[in-house]
Coordinates of C-alpha atoms in Angstrom, one line a residue:
Chain A
M24 CA 22.5 -8.6 -16.0
D25 CA 21.1 -7.1 -19.2
G26 CA 24.5 -5.5 -20.1
I27 CA 25.0 -3.9 -16.8
Q28 CA 28.4 -4.6 -15.2
P29 CA 29.4 -4.0 -11.6
T30 CA 32.3 -1.7 -11.0
P31 CA 35.3 -3.9 -9.9
D32 CA 35.5 -4.1 -6.1
A33 CA 32.5 -1.8 -5.8
S34 CA 31.2 -4.0 -3.0
E35 CA 34.1 -2.7 -0.8
L36 CA 32.9 0.9 -1.1
P37 CA 30.9 2.4 1.8
V38 CA 27.4 3.4 0.7
L39 CA 27.9 7.1 1.1
D40 CA 30.7 7.1 -1.6
I41 CA 28.1 6.1 -4.2
S42 CA 27.6 9.2 -6.4
T43 CA 24.7 10.0 -8.7
L44 CA 26.8 11.2 -11.6
S45 CA 24.0 12.5 -13.7
T46 CA 20.2 13.1 -13.4
F47 CA 18.4 14.7 -16.3
K48 CA 14.9 15.2 -17.2
F49 CA 13.4 15.2 -20.7
E50 CA 9.7 15.8 -20.7
R51 CA 8.5 12.8 -18.7
V52 CA 11.7 10.7 -18.9
L53 CA 13.9 10.9 -15.9
S54 CA 17.3 9.2 -16.3
E55 CA 19.6 8.5 -13.5
M56 CA 23.2 7.1 -13.6
I57 CA 24.8 5.6 -10.5
W58 CA 28.5 5.0 -10.3
P59 CA 30.2 3.0 -9.0
A60 CA 27.4 0.3 -8.9
T61 CA 27.7 -2.5 -6.4
E62 CA 26.2 -6.0 -7.0
T63 CA 23.4 -5.1 -4.6
L64 CA 22.5 -1.9 -6.5
I65 CA 22.5 -3.8 -9.8
K66 CA 20.1 -6.4 -8.3
K67 CA 17.9 -3.6 -7.0
Y68 CA 17.5 -2.0 -10.4
T69 CA 17.4 -5.1 -12.5
A70 CA 13.9 -6.6 -13.2
Q71 CA 13.8 -9.9 -11.4
E72 CA 11.2 -12.5 -10.6
R73 CA 9.2 -11.6 -7.4
V74 CA 6.9 -13.7 -5.4
M75 CA 4.4 -13.0 -2.6
V76 CA 5.5 -14.2 0.8
R77 CA 3.5 -14.5 4.0
E78 CA 5.7 -13.8 7.0
T79 CA 4.1 -15.2 10.2
E80 CA 5.3 -14.3 13.7
E81 CA 7.1 -17.7 13.7
A82 CA 8.7 -17.0 10.3
F83 CA 10.0 -13.7 11.6
K84 CA 11.5 -15.5 14.6
R85 CA 12.9 -18.5 12.8
I86 CA 13.9 -16.8 9.4
V87 CA 14.1 -13.1 9.6
V88 CA 15.8 -12.5 13.0
P89 CA 18.8 -14.7 12.1
Y90 CA 18.9 -13.0 8.7
I91 CA 19.1 -9.6 10.3
E92 CA 21.7 -10.7 12.9
S93 CA 23.9 -12.0 10.1
F94 CA 24.7 -8.6 9.0
D95 CA 28.1 -7.1 9.8
A96 CA 27.5 -4.4 12.5
N97 CA 30.0 -2.1 10.7
K98 CA 27.6 -2.0 7.8
L99 CA 25.6 0.8 9.3
D100 CA 28.7 3.0 10.2
W101 CA 27.6 5.5 7.5
L102 CA 24.2 5.9 9.3
Y103 CA 25.7 6.3 12.8
A104 CA 28.1 8.9 11.4
I105 CA 25.0 10.9 10.3
I106 CA 23.2 10.3 13.6
Q107 CA 26.3 11.3 15.7
G108 CA 26.7 14.5 13.6
K109 CA 30.0 13.5 12.2
K110 CA 28.8 13.5 8.5
E111 CA 26.2 15.4 6.5
V112 CA 25.6 17.9 9.4
E113 CA 24.6 20.6 7.0
R114 CA 22.0 18.5 5.3
V115 CA 19.9 17.7 8.5
L116 CA 16.7 19.7 8.5
Y117 CA 15.7 18.9 12.1
R118 CA 17.4 17.2 15.0
D119 CA 15.9 16.1 18.4
E120 CA 18.9 15.1 20.5
D121 CA 17.0 12.9 23.1
T122 CA 19.0 9.6 23.5
N123 CA 15.9 7.4 23.5
E124 CA 13.3 9.3 21.6
G125 CA 15.4 11.6 19.4
F126 CA 15.5 11.6 15.6
L127 CA 16.8 13.4 12.6
I128 CA 15.0 14.6 9.5
V129 CA 17.2 14.6 6.3
P130 CA 16.3 15.2 2.6
D131 CA 16.7 12.0 0.5
L132 CA 19.5 12.0 -1.9
K133 CA 16.9 11.2 -4.7
W134 CA 15.3 14.6 -4.2
D135 CA 16.5 17.7 -5.9
Q136 CA 14.9 19.9 -3.2
T137 CA 13.3 22.1 -5.8
S138 CA 10.3 20.2 -7.2
M139 CA 7.9 20.0 -4.3
N140 CA 5.7 17.3 -5.9
A141 CA 8.8 15.0 -5.7
L142 CA 9.6 15.9 -2.1
Y143 CA 11.3 13.0 -0.3
L144 CA 12.7 13.1 3.2
T145 CA 13.9 10.4 5.6
V146 CA 13.5 10.4 9.4
I147 CA 16.2 8.4 11.2
V148 CA 15.5 7.6 14.8
K149 CA 18.5 7.8 17.2
T150 CA 17.9 4.6 19.1
D151 CA 19.4 1.5 17.7
T152 CA 16.9 -0.8 19.5
I153 CA 14.2 -0.8 16.7
R154 CA 15.3 -3.1 13.9
C155 CA 12.0 -2.8 11.9
L156 CA 8.3 -2.3 12.4
R157 CA 8.0 -5.6 14.2
D158 CA 10.0 -4.2 17.2
L159 CA 7.7 -1.2 17.7
T160 CA 5.7 -1.3 21.0
T161 CA 3.3 1.1 22.8
A162 CA 6.4 2.5 24.5
H163 CA 7.3 4.0 21.2
L164 CA 4.1 5.9 20.7
P165 CA 5.2 9.3 22.1
M166 CA 8.3 9.2 19.8
L167 CA 6.3 8.2 16.7
R168 CA 3.7 10.9 17.4
N169 CA 6.5 13.4 17.8
V170 CA 8.1 12.4 14.6
R171 CA 4.8 12.9 12.7
A172 CA 4.3 16.3 14.4
K173 CA 7.9 17.5 13.7
V174 CA 7.8 16.4 10.1
F175 CA 4.6 18.3 9.6
E176 CA 6.1 21.4 11.2
T177 CA 9.5 21.2 9.4
V178 CA 8.1 20.6 6.0
Q179 CA 5.6 23.5 6.3
A180 CA 8.3 25.8 7.6
K181 CA 11.1 24.8 5.1
F182 CA 9.2 24.0 2.0
G183 CA 5.7 25.5 2.5
V184 CA 4.0 22.0 1.9
A185 CA 0.9 21.4 4.0
K186 CA 0.7 18.3 6.3
N187 CA -2.2 16.9 4.4
K188 CA 0.0 16.6 1.3
L189 CA 2.4 14.2 2.9
R190 CA 2.5 10.5 3.0
L191 CA 4.6 9.1 5.8
F192 CA 5.5 5.4 5.6
V193 CA 7.8 2.6 6.6
H194 CA 9.1 -0.1 4.4
Y195 CA 8.8 -3.8 5.1
H196 CA 11.4 -5.1 4.5
P197 CA 13.5 -2.0 4.8
S198 CA 16.9 -1.6 3.0
Y199 CA 18.6 -1.4 6.3
Y200 CA 17.5 -2.5 9.8
H201 CA 17.6 0.6 11.8
F202 CA 14.1 2.2 12.1
H203 CA 13.4 5.1 9.7
V204 CA 10.4 6.7 8.1
H205 CA 9.9 7.8 4.5
V206 CA 8.2 11.2 3.9
V207 CA 6.9 11.6 0.4
H208 CA 4.6 14.2 -1.3
I209 CA 1.3 12.6 -2.2
Y210 CA 1.7 13.9 -5.8
H211 CA 5.0 12.0 -6.1
E212 CA 4.6 9.4 -9.0
A213 CA 3.6 6.0 -7.7
L214 CA 6.6 4.1 -6.7
A215 CA 6.8 0.4 -6.2
G216 CA 7.9 1.1 -2.6
M217 CA 4.7 2.7 -1.8
M218 CA 2.5 -0.4 -2.6
A219 CA 0.4 -2.1 0.0
G220 CA 2.6 -4.8 1.5
Q221 CA 5.8 -3.0 0.9
A222 CA 4.8 0.3 2.5
H223 CA 3.0 0.7 5.9
L224 CA 1.7 4.1 6.7
L225 CA 3.1 5.6 9.9
D226 CA -0.5 6.5 10.8
D227 CA -1.5 2.8 10.5
L228 CA 1.4 1.7 12.6
I229 CA 0.5 4.3 15.3
S230 CA -3.2 3.2 15.2
L231 CA -2.3 -0.5 15.5
L232 CA 0.0 0.2 18.5
E233 CA -2.8 2.2 20.1
L234 CA -4.9 -0.9 19.9
S235 CA -2.1 -3.1 21.1
P236 CA -1.3 -4.3 24.7
S237 CA 1.8 -2.9 26.4
P238 CA 5.0 -4.9 26.9
P239 CA 5.6 -7.6 28.0
E240 CA 2.6 -8.5 26.0
K241 CA 3.3 -8.5 22.2
S242 CA 2.0 -5.8 20.0
I243 CA -0.2 -6.5 17.0
L244 CA 2.7 -5.6 14.8
A245 CA 4.8 -8.3 16.4
R246 CA 2.1 -10.9 16.1
M247 CA 0.5 -10.2 12.7
T248 CA 1.3 -12.0 9.5
L249 CA 3.0 -9.6 7.1
T250 CA 2.5 -10.2 3.4
Y251 CA 4.8 -8.7 0.7
A252 CA 6.4 -9.2 -2.7
L253 CA 10.0 -10.3 -2.5
G254 CA 12.6 -10.6 -5.3
V255 CA 13.7 -14.2 -5.7
E256 CA 17.3 -12.9 -5.8
H257 CA 16.8 -11.1 -2.5
P258 CA 19.0 -12.9 0.1
L259 CA 16.0 -13.1 2.5
Y260 CA 14.2 -15.3 0.0
A261 CA 16.9 -17.9 0.1
C262 CA 16.5 -18.0 3.9
F263 CA 12.8 -18.6 3.4
L264 CA 13.4 -21.4 0.9
K265 CA 16.0 -23.0 3.2
A266 CA 13.5 -22.9 6.2
G267 CA 11.2 -25.3 4.3
E268 CA 8.0 -25.6 2.4
E269 CA 5.7 -24.5 5.2
F270 CA 7.0 -21.0 4.8
V271 CA 6.8 -20.3 1.1
Chain B
M22 CA -12.5 19.4 -17.2
D23 CA -9.6 19.7 -19.6
G24 CA -11.8 19.5 -22.6
I25 CA -13.6 16.3 -21.6
Q26 CA -17.4 16.7 -21.8
P27 CA -19.9 14.3 -20.2
T28 CA -22.4 12.7 -22.5
P29 CA -25.8 14.4 -22.0
D30 CA -27.8 12.5 -19.5
A31 CA -25.0 10.0 -19.0
S32 CA -25.7 10.0 -15.3
E33 CA -29.0 8.2 -15.9
L34 CA -27.2 5.2 -17.5
P35 CA -26.7 2.1 -15.4
V36 CA -23.0 1.3 -15.1
L37 CA -23.2 -1.8 -17.1
D38 CA -24.2 0.1 -20.2
I39 CA -20.9 1.9 -20.2
S40 CA -18.9 0.6 -23.1
T41 CA -15.2 0.6 -23.6
L42 CA -15.3 1.5 -27.3
S43 CA -11.6 1.1 -28.1
T44 CA -8.5 -0.2 -26.4
F45 CA -5.3 -0.3 -28.3
K46 CA -1.6 -0.8 -27.4
F47 CA 1.3 0.8 -29.1
E48 CA 4.5 -0.4 -27.5
R49 CA 4.1 0.7 -23.9
V50 CA 1.2 3.1 -24.5
L51 CA -2.3 1.8 -23.6
S52 CA -5.2 4.1 -24.6
E53 CA -8.8 3.5 -23.5
M54 CA -11.9 5.3 -24.7
I55 CA -15.0 5.1 -22.5
W56 CA -18.4 6.2 -23.9
P57 CA -20.8 7.4 -22.6
A58 CA -18.9 9.1 -19.8
T59 CA -20.8 10.1 -16.7
E60 CA -19.8 13.0 -14.4
T61 CA -18.5 10.5 -11.8
L62 CA -16.2 8.8 -14.4
I63 CA -14.8 12.1 -15.7
K64 CA -13.9 13.1 -12.1
K65 CA -12.4 9.7 -11.6
Y66 CA -10.0 10.0 -14.6
T67 CA -9.3 13.8 -14.3
A68 CA -6.2 14.8 -12.3
Q69 CA -7.6 16.5 -9.1
E70 CA -6.3 17.9 -5.9
R71 CA -5.9 15.2 -3.3
V72 CA -5.4 15.3 0.5
M73 CA -4.6 12.8 3.1
V74 CA -7.5 12.1 5.5
R75 CA -7.3 10.3 8.9
E76 CA -10.6 8.5 9.4
T77 CA -11.0 7.6 13.1
E78 CA -13.7 5.2 14.3
E79 CA -15.7 8.3 15.3
A80 CA -15.3 9.8 11.9
F81 CA -16.6 6.6 10.3
K82 CA -19.7 6.6 12.4
R83 CA -20.5 10.3 12.1
I84 CA -19.4 10.9 8.6
V85 CA -18.9 7.8 6.5
V86 CA -22.0 5.8 7.6
P87 CA -24.4 8.5 6.7
Y88 CA -22.6 9.0 3.5
I89 CA -22.9 5.3 2.6
E90 CA -26.6 5.3 3.6
S91 CA -27.3 8.2 1.4
F92 CA -26.9 6.1 -1.7
D93 CA -30.0 5.1 -3.6
A94 CA -30.4 1.3 -3.0
N95 CA -31.1 0.7 -6.7
K96 CA -27.6 2.0 -7.6
L97 CA -26.3 -1.6 -7.1
D98 CA -29.0 -3.3 -9.2
W99 CA -26.3 -4.1 -11.9
L100 CA -24.3 -5.9 -9.2
Y101 CA -27.2 -7.9 -7.7
A102 CA -28.1 -9.0 -11.3
I103 CA -24.7 -10.5 -11.6
I104 CA -24.8 -12.1 -8.2
Q105 CA -28.3 -13.6 -8.9
G106 CA -27.1 -15.0 -12.2
K107 CA -29.4 -12.8 -14.3
K108 CA -26.5 -11.1 -16.1
E109 CA -23.0 -11.9 -17.2
V110 CA -23.4 -15.6 -16.4
E111 CA -20.9 -16.7 -19.0
R112 CA -18.2 -14.4 -17.6
V113 CA -18.3 -15.9 -14.0
L114 CA -15.2 -18.1 -13.4
Y115 CA -16.3 -19.5 -10.2
R116 CA -19.5 -19.5 -8.1
D117 CA -20.0 -20.6 -4.5
E118 CA -23.9 -20.5 -4.0
D119 CA -23.9 -20.4 -0.2
T120 CA -26.2 -17.6 0.8
N121 CA -24.1 -16.3 3.7
E122 CA -20.6 -17.3 2.7
G123 CA -20.9 -17.6 -1.1
F124 CA -19.1 -15.5 -3.6
L125 CA -18.3 -15.1 -7.4
I126 CA -15.0 -14.6 -9.2
V127 CA -15.3 -12.5 -12.4
P128 CA -12.6 -11.2 -14.7
D129 CA -12.4 -7.4 -14.5
L130 CA -13.6 -5.6 -17.7
K131 CA -10.2 -3.8 -17.7
W132 CA -8.4 -7.1 -18.4
D133 CA -8.1 -8.6 -21.9
Q134 CA -7.8 -12.2 -20.5
T135 CA -4.7 -12.8 -22.6
S136 CA -1.7 -10.9 -21.0
M137 CA -1.2 -12.8 -17.8
N138 CA 1.0 -10.1 -16.3
A139 CA -2.1 -7.8 -16.5
L140 CA -4.5 -10.4 -14.8
Y141 CA -7.2 -8.6 -12.9
L142 CA -10.2 -10.3 -11.4
T143 CA -12.9 -9.3 -8.9
V144 CA -14.3 -11.4 -6.2
I145 CA -17.9 -10.3 -5.2
V146 CA -19.4 -11.8 -2.0
K147 CA -23.1 -12.7 -2.1
T148 CA -24.0 -11.3 1.3
D149 CA -25.1 -7.7 1.3
T150 CA -24.2 -7.2 5.0
I151 CA -20.7 -6.1 4.5
R152 CA -20.5 -2.6 3.3
C153 CA -16.7 -2.2 3.5
L154 CA -13.7 -3.6 5.4
R155 CA -14.8 -1.8 8.5
D156 CA -17.8 -4.3 8.7
L157 CA -15.6 -7.4 8.8
T158 CA -15.6 -9.5 11.9
T159 CA -14.0 -12.8 13.0
A160 CA -17.3 -14.4 11.9
H161 CA -16.2 -13.7 8.2
L162 CA -12.9 -15.4 8.6
P163 CA -14.0 -18.8 7.1
M164 CA -15.4 -17.0 4.0
L165 CA -12.3 -14.7 3.5
R166 CA -10.0 -17.8 3.8
N167 CA -12.2 -19.7 1.3
V168 CA -12.1 -16.7 -1.0
R169 CA -8.4 -16.8 -1.0
A170 CA -8.2 -20.6 -1.5
K171 CA -10.7 -20.5 -4.3
V172 CA -9.0 -17.6 -6.1
F173 CA -5.7 -19.5 -5.9
E174 CA -7.3 -22.7 -7.3
T175 CA -9.3 -21.0 -10.0
V176 CA -6.4 -18.8 -11.3
Q177 CA -4.0 -21.8 -11.4
A178 CA -6.7 -24.0 -13.2
K179 CA -8.0 -21.3 -15.8
F180 CA -4.8 -19.3 -16.4
G181 CA -1.9 -21.4 -15.2
V182 CA -0.7 -18.6 -12.8
A183 CA 0.7 -19.6 -9.4
K184 CA -0.7 -18.3 -6.1
N185 CA 2.5 -16.6 -5.2
K186 CA 2.1 -14.3 -8.2
L187 CA -1.2 -12.8 -7.1
R188 CA -1.8 -9.7 -5.0
L189 CA -5.3 -9.8 -3.3
F190 CA -6.5 -6.5 -1.9
V191 CA -9.5 -4.5 -0.9
H192 CA -10.0 -0.7 -1.6
Y193 CA -10.7 1.8 1.1
H194 CA -12.7 3.7 0.1
P195 CA -14.2 1.2 -2.5
S196 CA -16.1 2.4 -5.6
Y197 CA -19.2 0.7 -4.4
Y198 CA -20.2 -0.4 -0.8
H199 CA -20.8 -4.1 -1.2
F200 CA -17.7 -6.1 -0.2
H201 CA -15.5 -7.2 -3.1
V202 CA -11.8 -8.2 -3.4
H203 CA -9.4 -7.3 -6.2
V204 CA -7.0 -10.0 -7.6
V205 CA -4.1 -8.6 -9.6
H206 CA -0.9 -10.2 -11.0
I207 CA 2.1 -8.9 -9.0
Y208 CA 3.7 -7.9 -12.3
H209 CA 0.8 -5.7 -13.2
E210 CA 2.1 -2.1 -13.4
A211 CA 1.8 -0.2 -10.2
L212 CA -1.6 1.4 -10.0
A213 CA -2.6 4.2 -7.7
G214 CA -5.3 1.9 -6.4
M215 CA -2.6 -0.5 -5.0
M216 CA -0.9 2.1 -2.8
A217 CA -0.7 1.7 1.0
G218 CA -3.7 3.5 2.4
Q219 CA -5.9 2.9 -0.7
A220 CA -5.3 -0.8 -0.9
H221 CA -5.4 -3.3 2.0
L222 CA -4.1 -6.8 1.4
L223 CA -6.6 -9.5 2.1
D224 CA -3.9 -11.3 4.0
D225 CA -3.4 -8.3 6.2
L226 CA -7.2 -8.1 6.8
I227 CA -7.4 -11.8 7.7
S228 CA -4.4 -11.5 10.0
L229 CA -5.9 -8.4 11.9
L230 CA -9.2 -10.3 12.3
E231 CA -7.4 -13.3 13.6
L232 CA -6.0 -11.0 16.3
S233 CA -9.4 -9.4 16.9
P234 CA -11.9 -10.2 19.6
S235 CA -15.2 -11.7 18.4
P236 CA -18.5 -9.9 18.3
P237 CA -20.1 -8.2 20.1
E238 CA -16.6 -6.7 20.7
K239 CA -15.4 -4.6 17.9
S240 CA -12.7 -5.8 15.6
I241 CA -9.4 -4.0 15.0
L242 CA -10.6 -3.1 11.6
A243 CA -13.7 -1.3 13.1
R244 CA -11.6 0.5 15.7
M245 CA -8.5 1.5 13.9
T246 CA -7.9 4.9 12.3
L247 CA -7.8 4.5 8.5
T248 CA -5.5 7.0 6.6
Y249 CA -5.8 7.5 2.8
A250 CA -5.6 10.1 0.0
L251 CA -8.9 11.5 -1.0
G252 CA -9.7 13.7 -4.0
V253 CA -11.1 17.0 -2.9
E254 CA -13.9 16.6 -5.5
H255 CA -14.9 13.3 -4.0
P256 CA -18.2 13.7 -2.3
L257 CA -17.0 12.1 0.9
Y258 CA -14.5 14.9 1.2
A259 CA -17.4 17.4 1.3
C260 CA -18.9 15.4 4.2
F261 CA -15.6 15.6 6.0
L262 CA -15.4 19.3 5.6
K263 CA -19.0 19.7 6.7
A264 CA -18.3 17.7 9.9
G265 CA -15.8 20.3 11.0
E266 CA -12.2 21.1 11.6
E267 CA -11.4 18.3 14.1
F268 CA -11.9 15.7 11.2
V269 CA -9.6 17.3 8.5

């Protein structure tokens, strides 16, 4: 734990109550204090052993799906409150209300909205039927292309940043299993979350879906083996270990 | 140029004559001096404007192939000298002599061979028929799987590093158009060259080929749109601009 202690009962707090108390820059040093800190947050920010994992289609079905389904459905209430317009209404930059193909564009809490090179937005789709990139099919192509187009328009209009300065990507694994897209300025300092394996460019996903057969046949994204670095304290890694030697 | 000046006539020097004169570490600061510095090297290390480019199959054919073919064939003499065992023989860690599926594993010059977290090797295939990842087909699967297996064995035997600590990836675009694979410890600091779009995990390439039809049908890697950040001073970007608005 390296001297970091969790706030008592912090695990009971909903995610949106977590406050970034202080962020200050000193030349090239950026410091951030997060309070209260949950066990999950401490694990995220503590250096831990990592290993490369190769997740086959079979491993997704046998290990990852039960892992995703084990989450308490209420855990995403904070997200649905944003989607339904009950919270953070004033922060939303763009909103497409279509039930099946709609989405919201929201600035990430990490971004101060003034340094354009650090621009960081999140696109949250309205449908709750896409847990992660493995669930994407050719049927989602119009929505994904529309997300790309509206991000480009919105960022140009609101922040004057051209579309060829933006990197749009999806995390695998994501921090929550409701499909969302990260939008980051290409001059943003390299983050671990943008590394090959952790980040999948939205353009790559669109291209692979365009080359995929339509449902009921499985897409390339459903069938391919996905390889990524995983912290050994990540609860998913315990599931891999439990599943047996052929998976790790 | 920010005060960096090229060595006169440095562009005439073969790449292998470039010497790293001094590398020193001071706590977390690593400094490297390269002499003599060619114009190409200065451009590589100077911060320059970058843009995202979407390279379709059509753009590869119309823009990238002529760009690759414009290179002087002698430019890779230094590489063929290594492959043919005329140079750097003592540095080669593993050598498979098969004409079609053979390859060499060599430590990268950037790595001091003592800090395991900074482990950096390069695998160079013997065949000169694969310019870049777009040329890979299902016929290359046995070689690619063998590269992966032999890297794992060699690194375990020579350096005691386990296979699940290694990230194997291919650059797009690469710095030279003869197929090679980068092998880097997962604890290596995040480098720009490991970002999604610039780096493609060898495991992902293998998986996409496994899902591809065999020649003469085109592979997914040949057909997909590849998206990446490109420096505006990179000569390839000039080719994109020249090809017209529909490509940039």
